[in-house]
Tab-separated table of C-alpha atoms and ligand atoms in Angstrom:
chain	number	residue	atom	x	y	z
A	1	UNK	CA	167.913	163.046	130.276
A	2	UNK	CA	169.747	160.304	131.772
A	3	UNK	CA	166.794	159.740	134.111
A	4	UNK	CA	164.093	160.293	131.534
A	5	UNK	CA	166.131	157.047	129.144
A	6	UNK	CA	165.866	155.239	131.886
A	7	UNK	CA	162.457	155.064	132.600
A	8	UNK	CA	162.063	154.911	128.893
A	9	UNK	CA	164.114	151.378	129.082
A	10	UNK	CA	162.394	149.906	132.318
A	11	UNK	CA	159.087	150.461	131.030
A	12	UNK	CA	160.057	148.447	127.804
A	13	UNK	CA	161.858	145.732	129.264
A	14	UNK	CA	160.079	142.726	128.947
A	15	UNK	CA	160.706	139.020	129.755
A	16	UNK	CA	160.857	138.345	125.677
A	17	UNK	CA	163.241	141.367	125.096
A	18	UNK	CA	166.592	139.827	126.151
A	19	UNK	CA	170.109	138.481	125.398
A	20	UNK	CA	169.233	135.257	124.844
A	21	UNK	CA	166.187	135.869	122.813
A	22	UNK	CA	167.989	138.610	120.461
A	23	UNK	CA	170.268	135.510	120.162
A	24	UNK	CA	168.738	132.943	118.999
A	25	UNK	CA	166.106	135.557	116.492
A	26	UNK	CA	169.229	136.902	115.033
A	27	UNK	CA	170.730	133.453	114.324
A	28	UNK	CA	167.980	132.792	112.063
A	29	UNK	CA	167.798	135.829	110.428
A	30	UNK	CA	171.766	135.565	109.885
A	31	UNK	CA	170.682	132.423	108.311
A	32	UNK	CA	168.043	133.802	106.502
A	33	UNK	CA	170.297	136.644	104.779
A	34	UNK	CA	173.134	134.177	103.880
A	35	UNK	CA	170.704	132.225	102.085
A	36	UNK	CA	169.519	135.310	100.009
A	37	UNK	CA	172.827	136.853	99.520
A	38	UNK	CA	173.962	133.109	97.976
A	39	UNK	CA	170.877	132.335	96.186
A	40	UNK	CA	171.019	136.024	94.703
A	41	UNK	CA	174.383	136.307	93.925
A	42	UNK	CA	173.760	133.338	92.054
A	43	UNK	CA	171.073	134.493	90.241
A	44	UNK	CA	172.717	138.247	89.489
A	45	UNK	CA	175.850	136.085	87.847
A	46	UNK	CA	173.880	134.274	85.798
A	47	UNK	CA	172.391	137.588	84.115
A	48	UNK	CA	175.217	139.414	84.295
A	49	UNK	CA	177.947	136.412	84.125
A	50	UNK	CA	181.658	137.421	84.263
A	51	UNK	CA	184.105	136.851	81.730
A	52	UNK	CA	184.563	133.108	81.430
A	53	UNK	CA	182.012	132.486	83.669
A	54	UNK	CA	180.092	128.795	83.511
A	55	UNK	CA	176.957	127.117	85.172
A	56	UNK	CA	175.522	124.173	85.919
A	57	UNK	CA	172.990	122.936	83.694
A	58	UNK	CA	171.901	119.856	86.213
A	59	UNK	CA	169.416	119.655	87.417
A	60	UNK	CA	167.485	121.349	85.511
A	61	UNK	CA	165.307	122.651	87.690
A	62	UNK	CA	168.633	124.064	89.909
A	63	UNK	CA	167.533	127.373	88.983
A	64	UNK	CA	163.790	127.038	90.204
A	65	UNK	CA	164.835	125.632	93.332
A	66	UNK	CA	167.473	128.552	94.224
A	67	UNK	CA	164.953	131.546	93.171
A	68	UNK	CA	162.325	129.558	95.072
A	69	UNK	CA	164.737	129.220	97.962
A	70	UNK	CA	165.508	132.831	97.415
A	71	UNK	CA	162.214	134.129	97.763
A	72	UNK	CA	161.292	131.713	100.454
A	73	UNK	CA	163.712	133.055	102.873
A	74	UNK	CA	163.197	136.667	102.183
A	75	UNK	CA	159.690	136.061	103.193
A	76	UNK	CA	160.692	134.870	106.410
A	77	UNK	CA	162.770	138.229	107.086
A	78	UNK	CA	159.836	140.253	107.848
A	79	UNK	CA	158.890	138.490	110.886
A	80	UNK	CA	162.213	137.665	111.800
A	81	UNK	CA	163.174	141.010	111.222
A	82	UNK	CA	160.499	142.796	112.882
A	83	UNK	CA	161.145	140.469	116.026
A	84	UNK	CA	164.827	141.226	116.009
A	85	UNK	CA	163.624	145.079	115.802
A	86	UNK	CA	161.249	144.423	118.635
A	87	UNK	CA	163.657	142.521	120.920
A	88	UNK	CA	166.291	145.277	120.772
A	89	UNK	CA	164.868	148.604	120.485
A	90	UNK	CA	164.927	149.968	123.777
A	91	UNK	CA	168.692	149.850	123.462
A	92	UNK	CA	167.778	152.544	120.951
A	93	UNK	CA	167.710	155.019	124.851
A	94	UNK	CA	170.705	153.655	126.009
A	95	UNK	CA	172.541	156.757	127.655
A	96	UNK	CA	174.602	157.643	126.943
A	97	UNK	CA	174.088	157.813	123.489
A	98	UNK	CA	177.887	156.868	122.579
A	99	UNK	CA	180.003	156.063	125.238
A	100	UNK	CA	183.114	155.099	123.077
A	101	UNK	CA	184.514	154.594	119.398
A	102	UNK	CA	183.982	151.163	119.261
A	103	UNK	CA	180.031	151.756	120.672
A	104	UNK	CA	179.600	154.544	118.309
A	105	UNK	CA	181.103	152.243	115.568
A	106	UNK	CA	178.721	149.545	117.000
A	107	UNK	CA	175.481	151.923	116.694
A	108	UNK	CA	176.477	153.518	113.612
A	109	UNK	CA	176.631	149.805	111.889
A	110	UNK	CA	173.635	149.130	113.720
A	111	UNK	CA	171.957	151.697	111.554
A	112	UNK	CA	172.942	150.801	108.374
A	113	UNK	CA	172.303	147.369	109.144
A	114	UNK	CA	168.583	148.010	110.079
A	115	UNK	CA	168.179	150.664	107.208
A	116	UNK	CA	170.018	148.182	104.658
A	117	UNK	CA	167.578	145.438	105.334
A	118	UNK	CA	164.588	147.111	105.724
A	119	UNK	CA	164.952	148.674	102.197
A	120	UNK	CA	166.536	145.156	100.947
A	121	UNK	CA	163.505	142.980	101.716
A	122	UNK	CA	160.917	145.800	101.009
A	123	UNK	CA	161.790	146.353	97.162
A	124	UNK	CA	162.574	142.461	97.221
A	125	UNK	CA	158.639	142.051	97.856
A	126	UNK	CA	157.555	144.621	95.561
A	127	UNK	CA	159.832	143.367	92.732
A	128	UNK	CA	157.552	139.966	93.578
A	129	UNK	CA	154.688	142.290	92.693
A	130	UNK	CA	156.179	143.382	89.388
A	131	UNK	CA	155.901	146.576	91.312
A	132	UNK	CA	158.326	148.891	90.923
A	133	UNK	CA	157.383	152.365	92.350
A	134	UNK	CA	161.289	154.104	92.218
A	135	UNK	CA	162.565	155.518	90.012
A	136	UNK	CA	166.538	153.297	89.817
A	137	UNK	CA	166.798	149.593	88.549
A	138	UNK	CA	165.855	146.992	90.703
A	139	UNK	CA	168.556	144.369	90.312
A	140	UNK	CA	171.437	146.962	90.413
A	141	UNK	CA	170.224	148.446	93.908
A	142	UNK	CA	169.040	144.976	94.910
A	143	UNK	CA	172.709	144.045	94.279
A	144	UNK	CA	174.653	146.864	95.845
A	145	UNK	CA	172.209	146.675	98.672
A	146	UNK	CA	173.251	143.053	99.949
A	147	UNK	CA	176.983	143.728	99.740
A	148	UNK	CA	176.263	146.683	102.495
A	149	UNK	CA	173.692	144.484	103.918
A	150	UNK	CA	176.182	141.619	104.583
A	151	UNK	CA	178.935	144.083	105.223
A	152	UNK	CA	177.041	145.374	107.871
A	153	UNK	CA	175.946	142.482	109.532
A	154	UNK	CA	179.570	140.979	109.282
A	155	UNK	CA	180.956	143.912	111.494
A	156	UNK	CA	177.353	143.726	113.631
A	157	UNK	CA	178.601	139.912	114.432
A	158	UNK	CA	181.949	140.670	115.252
A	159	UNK	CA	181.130	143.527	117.225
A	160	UNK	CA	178.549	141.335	119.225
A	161	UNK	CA	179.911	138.233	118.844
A	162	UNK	CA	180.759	138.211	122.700
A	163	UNK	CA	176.951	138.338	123.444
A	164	UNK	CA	176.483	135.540	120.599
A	165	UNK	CA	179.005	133.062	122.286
A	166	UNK	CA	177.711	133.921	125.899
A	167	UNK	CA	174.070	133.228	124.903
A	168	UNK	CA	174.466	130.935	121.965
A	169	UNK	CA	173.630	127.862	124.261
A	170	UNK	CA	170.393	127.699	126.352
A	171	UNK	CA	171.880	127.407	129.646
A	172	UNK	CA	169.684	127.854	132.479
A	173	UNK	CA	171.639	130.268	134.116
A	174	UNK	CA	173.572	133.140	131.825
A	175	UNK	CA	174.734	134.524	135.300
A	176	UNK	CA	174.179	137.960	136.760
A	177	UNK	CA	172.840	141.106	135.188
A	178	UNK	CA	171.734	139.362	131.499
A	179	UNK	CA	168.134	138.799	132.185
A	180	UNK	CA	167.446	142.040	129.969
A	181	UNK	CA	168.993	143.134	127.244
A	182	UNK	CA	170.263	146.263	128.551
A	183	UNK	CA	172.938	145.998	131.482
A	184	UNK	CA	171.902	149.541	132.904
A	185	UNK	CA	168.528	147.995	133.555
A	186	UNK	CA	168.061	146.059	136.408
A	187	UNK	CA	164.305	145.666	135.953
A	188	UNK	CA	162.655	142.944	138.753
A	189	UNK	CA	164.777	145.329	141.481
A	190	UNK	CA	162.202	148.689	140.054
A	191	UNK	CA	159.561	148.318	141.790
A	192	UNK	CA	156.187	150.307	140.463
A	193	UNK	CA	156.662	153.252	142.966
A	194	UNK	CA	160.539	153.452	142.171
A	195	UNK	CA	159.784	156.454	140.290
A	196	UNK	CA	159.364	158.507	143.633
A	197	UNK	CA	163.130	157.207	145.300
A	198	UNK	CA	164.606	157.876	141.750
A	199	UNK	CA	163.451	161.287	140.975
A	200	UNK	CA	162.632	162.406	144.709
A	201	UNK	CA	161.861	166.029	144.699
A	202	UNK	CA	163.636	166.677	141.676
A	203	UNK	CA	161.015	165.322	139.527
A	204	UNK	CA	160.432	167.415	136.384
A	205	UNK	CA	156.937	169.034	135.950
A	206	UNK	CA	155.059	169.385	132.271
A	207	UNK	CA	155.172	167.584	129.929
A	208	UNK	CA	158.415	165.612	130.360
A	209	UNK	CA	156.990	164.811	133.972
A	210	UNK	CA	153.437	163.178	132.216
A	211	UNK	CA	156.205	161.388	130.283
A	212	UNK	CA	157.610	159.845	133.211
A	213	UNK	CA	154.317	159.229	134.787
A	214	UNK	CA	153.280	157.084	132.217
A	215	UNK	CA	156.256	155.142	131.683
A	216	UNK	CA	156.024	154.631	135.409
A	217	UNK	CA	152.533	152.985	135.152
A	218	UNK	CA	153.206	150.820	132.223
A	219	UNK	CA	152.889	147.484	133.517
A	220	UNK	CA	156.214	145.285	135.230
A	221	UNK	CA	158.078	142.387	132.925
A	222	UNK	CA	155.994	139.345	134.301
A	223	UNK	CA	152.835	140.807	133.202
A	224	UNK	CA	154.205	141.287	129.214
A	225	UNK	CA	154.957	138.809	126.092
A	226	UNK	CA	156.035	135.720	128.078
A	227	UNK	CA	158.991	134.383	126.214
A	228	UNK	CA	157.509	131.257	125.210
A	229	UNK	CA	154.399	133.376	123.924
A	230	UNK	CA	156.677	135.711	121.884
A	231	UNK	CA	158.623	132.637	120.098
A	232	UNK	CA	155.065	130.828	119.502
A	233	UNK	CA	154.161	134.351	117.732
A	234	UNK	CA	157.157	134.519	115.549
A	235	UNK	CA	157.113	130.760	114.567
A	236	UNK	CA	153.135	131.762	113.487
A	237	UNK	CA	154.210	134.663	111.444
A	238	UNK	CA	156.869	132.476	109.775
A	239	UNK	CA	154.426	130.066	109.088
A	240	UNK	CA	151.730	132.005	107.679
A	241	UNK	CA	153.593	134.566	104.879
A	242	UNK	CA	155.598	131.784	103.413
A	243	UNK	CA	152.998	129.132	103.756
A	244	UNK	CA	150.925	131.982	102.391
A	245	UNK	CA	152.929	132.291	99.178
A	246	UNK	CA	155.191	129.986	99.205
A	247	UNK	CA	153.334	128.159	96.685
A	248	UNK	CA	153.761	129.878	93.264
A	249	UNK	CA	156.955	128.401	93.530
A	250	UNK	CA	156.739	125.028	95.649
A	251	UNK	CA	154.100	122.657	94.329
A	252	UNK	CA	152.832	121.312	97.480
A	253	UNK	CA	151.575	124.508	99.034
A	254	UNK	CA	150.334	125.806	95.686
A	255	UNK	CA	146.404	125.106	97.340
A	256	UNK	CA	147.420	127.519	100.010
A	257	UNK	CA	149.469	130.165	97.741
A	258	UNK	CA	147.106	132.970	98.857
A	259	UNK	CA	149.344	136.030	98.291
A	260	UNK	CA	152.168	135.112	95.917
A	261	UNK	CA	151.628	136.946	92.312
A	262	UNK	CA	151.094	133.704	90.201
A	263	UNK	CA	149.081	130.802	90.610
A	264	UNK	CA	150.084	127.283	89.011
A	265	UNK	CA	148.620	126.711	86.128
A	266	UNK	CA	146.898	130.096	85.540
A	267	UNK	CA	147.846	131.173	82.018
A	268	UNK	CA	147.889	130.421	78.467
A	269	UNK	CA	148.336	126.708	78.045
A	270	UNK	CA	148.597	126.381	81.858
A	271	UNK	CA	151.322	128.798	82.234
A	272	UNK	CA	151.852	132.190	84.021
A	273	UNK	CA	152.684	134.598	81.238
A	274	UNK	CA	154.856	137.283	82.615
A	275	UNK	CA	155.543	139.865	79.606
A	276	UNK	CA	152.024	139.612	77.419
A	277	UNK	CA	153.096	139.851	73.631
A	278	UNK	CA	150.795	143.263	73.946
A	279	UNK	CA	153.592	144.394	76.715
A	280	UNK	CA	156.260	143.779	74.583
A	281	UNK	CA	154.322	144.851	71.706
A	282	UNK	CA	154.566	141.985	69.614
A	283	UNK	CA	151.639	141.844	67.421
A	284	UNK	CA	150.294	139.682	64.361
A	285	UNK	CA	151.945	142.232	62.354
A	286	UNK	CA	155.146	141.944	63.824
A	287	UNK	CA	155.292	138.528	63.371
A	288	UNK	CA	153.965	138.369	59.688
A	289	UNK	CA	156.377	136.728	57.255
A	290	UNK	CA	158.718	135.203	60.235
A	291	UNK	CA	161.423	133.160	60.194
A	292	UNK	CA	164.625	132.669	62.532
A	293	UNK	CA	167.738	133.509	61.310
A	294	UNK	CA	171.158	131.372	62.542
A	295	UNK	CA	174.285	133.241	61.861
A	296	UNK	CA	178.192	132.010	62.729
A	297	UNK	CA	181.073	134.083	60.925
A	298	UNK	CA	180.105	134.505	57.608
A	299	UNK	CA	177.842	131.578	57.790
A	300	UNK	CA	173.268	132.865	58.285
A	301	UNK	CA	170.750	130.162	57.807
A	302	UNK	CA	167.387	131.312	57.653
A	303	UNK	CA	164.224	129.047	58.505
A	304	UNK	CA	160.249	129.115	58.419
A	305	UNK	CA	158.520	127.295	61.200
A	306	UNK	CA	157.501	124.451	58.928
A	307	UNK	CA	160.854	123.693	57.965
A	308	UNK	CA	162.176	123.590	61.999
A	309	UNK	CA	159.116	121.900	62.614
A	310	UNK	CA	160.625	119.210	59.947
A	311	UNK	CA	163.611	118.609	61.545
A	312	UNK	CA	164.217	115.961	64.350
A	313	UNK	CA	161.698	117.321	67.271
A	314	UNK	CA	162.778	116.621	70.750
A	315	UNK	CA	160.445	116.850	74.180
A	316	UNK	CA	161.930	118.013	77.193
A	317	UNK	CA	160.199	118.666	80.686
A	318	UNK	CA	161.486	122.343	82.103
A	319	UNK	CA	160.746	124.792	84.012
A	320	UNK	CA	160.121	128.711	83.503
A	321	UNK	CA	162.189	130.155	86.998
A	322	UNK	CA	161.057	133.762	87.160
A	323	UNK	CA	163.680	136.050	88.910
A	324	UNK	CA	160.701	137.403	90.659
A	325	UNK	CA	160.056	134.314	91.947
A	326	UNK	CA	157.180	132.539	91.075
A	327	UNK	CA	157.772	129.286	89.045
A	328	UNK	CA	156.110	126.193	86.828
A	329	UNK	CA	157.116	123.361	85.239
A	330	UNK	CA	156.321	122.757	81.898
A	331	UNK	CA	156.562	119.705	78.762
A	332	UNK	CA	158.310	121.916	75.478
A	333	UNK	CA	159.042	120.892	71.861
A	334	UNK	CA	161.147	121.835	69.568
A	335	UNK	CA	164.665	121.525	67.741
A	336	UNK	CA	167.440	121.055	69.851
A	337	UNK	CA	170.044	124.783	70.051
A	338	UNK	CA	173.118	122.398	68.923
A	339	UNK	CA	171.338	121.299	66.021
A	340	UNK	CA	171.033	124.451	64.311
A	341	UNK	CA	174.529	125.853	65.767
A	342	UNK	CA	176.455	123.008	64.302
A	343	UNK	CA	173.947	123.539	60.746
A	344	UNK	CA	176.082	127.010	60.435
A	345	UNK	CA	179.378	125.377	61.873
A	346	UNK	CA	179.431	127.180	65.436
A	347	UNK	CA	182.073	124.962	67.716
A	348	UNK	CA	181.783	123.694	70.917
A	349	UNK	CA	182.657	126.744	72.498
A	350	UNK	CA	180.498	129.312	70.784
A	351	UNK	CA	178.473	131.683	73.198
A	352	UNK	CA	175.266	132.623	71.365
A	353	UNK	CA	173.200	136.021	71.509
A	354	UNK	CA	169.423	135.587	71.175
A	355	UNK	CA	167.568	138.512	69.539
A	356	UNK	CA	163.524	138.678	69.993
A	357	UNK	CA	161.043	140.366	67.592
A	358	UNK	CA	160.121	142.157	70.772
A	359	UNK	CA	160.867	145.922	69.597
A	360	UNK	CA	162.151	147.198	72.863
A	361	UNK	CA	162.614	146.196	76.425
A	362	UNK	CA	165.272	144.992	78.528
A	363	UNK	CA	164.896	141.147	78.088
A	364	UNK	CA	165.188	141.902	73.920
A	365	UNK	CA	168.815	140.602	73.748
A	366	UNK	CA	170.220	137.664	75.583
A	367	UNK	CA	173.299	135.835	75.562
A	368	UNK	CA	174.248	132.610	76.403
A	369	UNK	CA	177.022	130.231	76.993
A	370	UNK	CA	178.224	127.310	75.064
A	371	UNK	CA	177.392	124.997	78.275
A	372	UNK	CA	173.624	125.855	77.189
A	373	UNK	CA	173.554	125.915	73.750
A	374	UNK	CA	175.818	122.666	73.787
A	375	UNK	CA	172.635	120.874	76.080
A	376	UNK	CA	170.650	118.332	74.665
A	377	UNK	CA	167.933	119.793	76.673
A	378	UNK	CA	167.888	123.495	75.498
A	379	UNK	CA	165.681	123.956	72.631
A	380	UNK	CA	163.764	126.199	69.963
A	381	UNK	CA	160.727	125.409	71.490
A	382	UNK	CA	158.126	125.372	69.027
A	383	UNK	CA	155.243	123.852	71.464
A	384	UNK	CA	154.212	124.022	74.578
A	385	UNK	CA	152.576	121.284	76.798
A	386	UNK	CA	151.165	119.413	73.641
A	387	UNK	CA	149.787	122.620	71.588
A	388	UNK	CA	151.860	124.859	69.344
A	389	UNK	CA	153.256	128.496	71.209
A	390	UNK	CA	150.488	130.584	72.230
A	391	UNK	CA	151.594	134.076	70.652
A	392	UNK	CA	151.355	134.948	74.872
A	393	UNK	CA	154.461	132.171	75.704
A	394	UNK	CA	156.531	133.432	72.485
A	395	UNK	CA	154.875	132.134	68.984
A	396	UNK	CA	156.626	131.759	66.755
A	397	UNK	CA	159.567	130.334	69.069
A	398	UNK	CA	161.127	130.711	72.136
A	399	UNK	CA	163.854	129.783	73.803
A	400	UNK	CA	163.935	127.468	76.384
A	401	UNK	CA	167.095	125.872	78.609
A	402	UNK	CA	167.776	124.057	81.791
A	403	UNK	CA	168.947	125.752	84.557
A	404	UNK	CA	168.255	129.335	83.422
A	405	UNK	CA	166.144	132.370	85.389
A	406	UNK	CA	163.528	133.139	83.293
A	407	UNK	CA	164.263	136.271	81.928
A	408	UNK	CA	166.983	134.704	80.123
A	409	UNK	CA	164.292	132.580	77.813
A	410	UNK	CA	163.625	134.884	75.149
A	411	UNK	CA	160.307	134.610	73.902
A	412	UNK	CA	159.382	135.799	70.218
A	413	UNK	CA	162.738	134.691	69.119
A	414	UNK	CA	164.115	136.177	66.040
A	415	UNK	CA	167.800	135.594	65.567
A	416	UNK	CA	170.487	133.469	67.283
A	417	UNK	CA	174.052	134.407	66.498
A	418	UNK	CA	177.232	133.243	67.600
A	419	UNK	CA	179.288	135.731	69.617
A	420	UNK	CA	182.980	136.227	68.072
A	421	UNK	CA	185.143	137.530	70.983
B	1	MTE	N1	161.335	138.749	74.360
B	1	MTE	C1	161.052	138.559	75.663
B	1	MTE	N2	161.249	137.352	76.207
B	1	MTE	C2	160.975	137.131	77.502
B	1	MTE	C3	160.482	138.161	78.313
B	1	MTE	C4	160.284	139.428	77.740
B	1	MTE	O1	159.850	140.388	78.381
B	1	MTE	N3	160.577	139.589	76.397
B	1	MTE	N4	160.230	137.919	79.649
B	1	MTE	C5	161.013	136.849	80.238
B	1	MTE	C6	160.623	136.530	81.588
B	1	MTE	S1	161.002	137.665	82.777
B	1	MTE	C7	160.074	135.341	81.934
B	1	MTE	S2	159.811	134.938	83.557
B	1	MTE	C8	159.687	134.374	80.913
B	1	MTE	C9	158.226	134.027	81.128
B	1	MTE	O2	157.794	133.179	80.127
B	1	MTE	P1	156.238	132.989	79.930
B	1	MTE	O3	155.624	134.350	79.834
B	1	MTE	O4	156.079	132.168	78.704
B	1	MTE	O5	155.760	132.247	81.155
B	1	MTE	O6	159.857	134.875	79.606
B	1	MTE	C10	161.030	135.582	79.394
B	1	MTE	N5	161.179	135.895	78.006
B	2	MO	MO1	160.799	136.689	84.722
């Protein structure tokens, strides 16, 4: 067994697959998964907020630009992933298998770490989709997945770090035995007819023995993925699935946005429409005889569209920041939140809960906090870029706010009230 591992190692080993490399690939996918674990911690508070919670509000577009960043960097955790994977596999026939607690510890977190991610950035992508083919909620297990995810790759680091501080610098000599990535394998000194010395006589027949055989004739390190050629690969895969869909959240690529799930511009009055008003079954029915009701303590205003559209109108440039990534900028109109709150007498501090027509769904109720309703820049939009609400964007309101994911901007709005702790 020890013999067969062996052979299983030298034939992988591969100028690309070392130390060095495993190095400076997992740097940036450390970097990569700090970026999503901050960017989506930030966006699970703001749906799910703790008590006394507050956000920023500025700038406005704070919440496009972490979601973008968000979805940006889990992109780049395929390739970076699946170089990592490719760099360090062969360790996977290290024999033994576990030589102490600390490597069993090692391999065991090793496993979680690669299981954890893999499942993290797969449902990530398909949640892009609007694809959801499980059967648990997505931000829930998306949630509880990065805390093992990071917890796993904090004890990974610390186990490694060692390696990480030998091989962190490019040094032109690491010194003795750290060409390859495995210490048992001393690859240039195997020549191609090693086989014969190592196994002699003893050399197993049937199938293990074809096993061997071929392992034998699998070609020596110079001839494989040069190192330079392996980087220039995983720099081009980078490249091409963000580049590739980077842009249905960041502008200047959106010519090139070939695989993200919106386009710019593509949707009722220029905007993506994620939730049609069939979806949510909001029809002309439904919204027959409409107005929106404003309610503080005992206090409930009630108000047709032609009287809000009689009140001071104010125009405000924002952005719709889907939590599944994709993102567009917009011009809305419409009475400003803190008008109508202070018409029923709500305070400064008053946290709001918006209620849509929409009969049922997740994104029916909302809440927000008084450092949103309190904004001169969150509004009961009535239009959107110059033309009243298509029914598709929320008609006969919506609600729209700075710095907010977009599945707090409830469309088809129906009732505001205050919150009374
Ligand atoms: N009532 C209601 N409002 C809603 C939704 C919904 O499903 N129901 N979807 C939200 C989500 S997830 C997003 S991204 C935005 C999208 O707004 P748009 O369809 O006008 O672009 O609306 C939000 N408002
Ligand atoms: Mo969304």
């Amino acid at each position: 067994m020890r013999r067969l591992m062996y052979e299983a190692q030298r034939s992988l080993a591969s100028p690309a697959r070392n130390p060095r490399m495993a190095t400076v690939i997992g740097r940036l996918l450390g970097a990569a998964f700090l970026i999503c674990f901050g960017t989506g911690l930030y966006s699970h508070f703001l749906q799910q907020p703790l008590p006394g919670m507050r956000f920023a509000t500025r700038p406005e577009f704070l919440y496009q630009f972490t979601e973008g960043t968000h979805i940006i960097a889990g992109m780049a955790c395929f390739p970076l992933l699946l170089a990592k994977l490719y760099i360090v596999f062969p360790d996977l026939f290290a024999y033994p298998p576990v030589r102490s607690f600390v490597h069993l510890l090692e391999r065991a977190s090793i496993a979680l770490f690669v299981g954890a991610s893999l499942a993290q950035i797969t449902i990530g992508l398909l949640n892009t989709y609007q694809w959801y083919p499980w059967p648990f909620p997505f931000r829930q297990v998306h949630f509880a997945l990065a805390w093992v995810l990071i917890g796993s790759l904090a004890l990974h680091i610390g186990i490694k770090l060692p390696i990480i501080a030998r091989f962190w610098r490019k040094r032109a000599d690491y010194g003795p035995g750290t060409d390859h990535l495995t210490d048992a394998v001393p690859v240039e000194r195997v020549a191609g007819t090693e086989a014969d010395r190592l196994w002699g006589s003893s050399r197993p027949t049937g199938l293990t023995g074809r096993l061997i055989a071929y392992l034998d004739a699998t070609p020596p390190a110079a001839e494989k993925v040069s190192r330079r050629g392996f980087l220039a690969t995983v720099g081009v895969a980078v490249a091409a699935v963000v580049g590739l869909t980077a842009g249905q959240t960041f502008a200047p690529l959106d010519a090139v946005n070939v695989f993200g799930p919106r386009k710019k511009g593509v949707g009722q009055q220029g905007v993506p429409v994620n939730r049609t008003a069939k979806q949510a079954n909001v029809t002309e029915a439904v919204i027959a005889g409409w107005m929106l009701t404003v309610a503080h303590g005992g206090v409930e205003r009630s108000f047709t569209r032609a009287e809000l559209e009689r009140m001071p109108q104010t125009e405000v440039t924002l952005p719709i920041a889907c939590v599944e990534g994709w993102s567009q900028m917009a011009a809305w109109r419409g009475v400003r939140l803190r008008d109508l709150a202070d018409l029923v007498g709500a305070g400064e501090d008053t946290s709001f809960r918006l209620v849509s027509l929409e009969p049922r769904g997740s994104f029916r109720q909302t809440q927000m906090g008084p450092e949103y309703v309190r904004d001169p820049l969150t509004l009961v939009a009535l239009e959107l870029n110059g033309e009243t609400l298509d029914l598709e964007h929320g008609y006969p309101a919506r609600m729209i706010a700075p710095g907010r994911p977009g599945v707090l901007q409830t469309k088809w709005l129906s009732r505001i009230e205050a919150i009374t702790a």
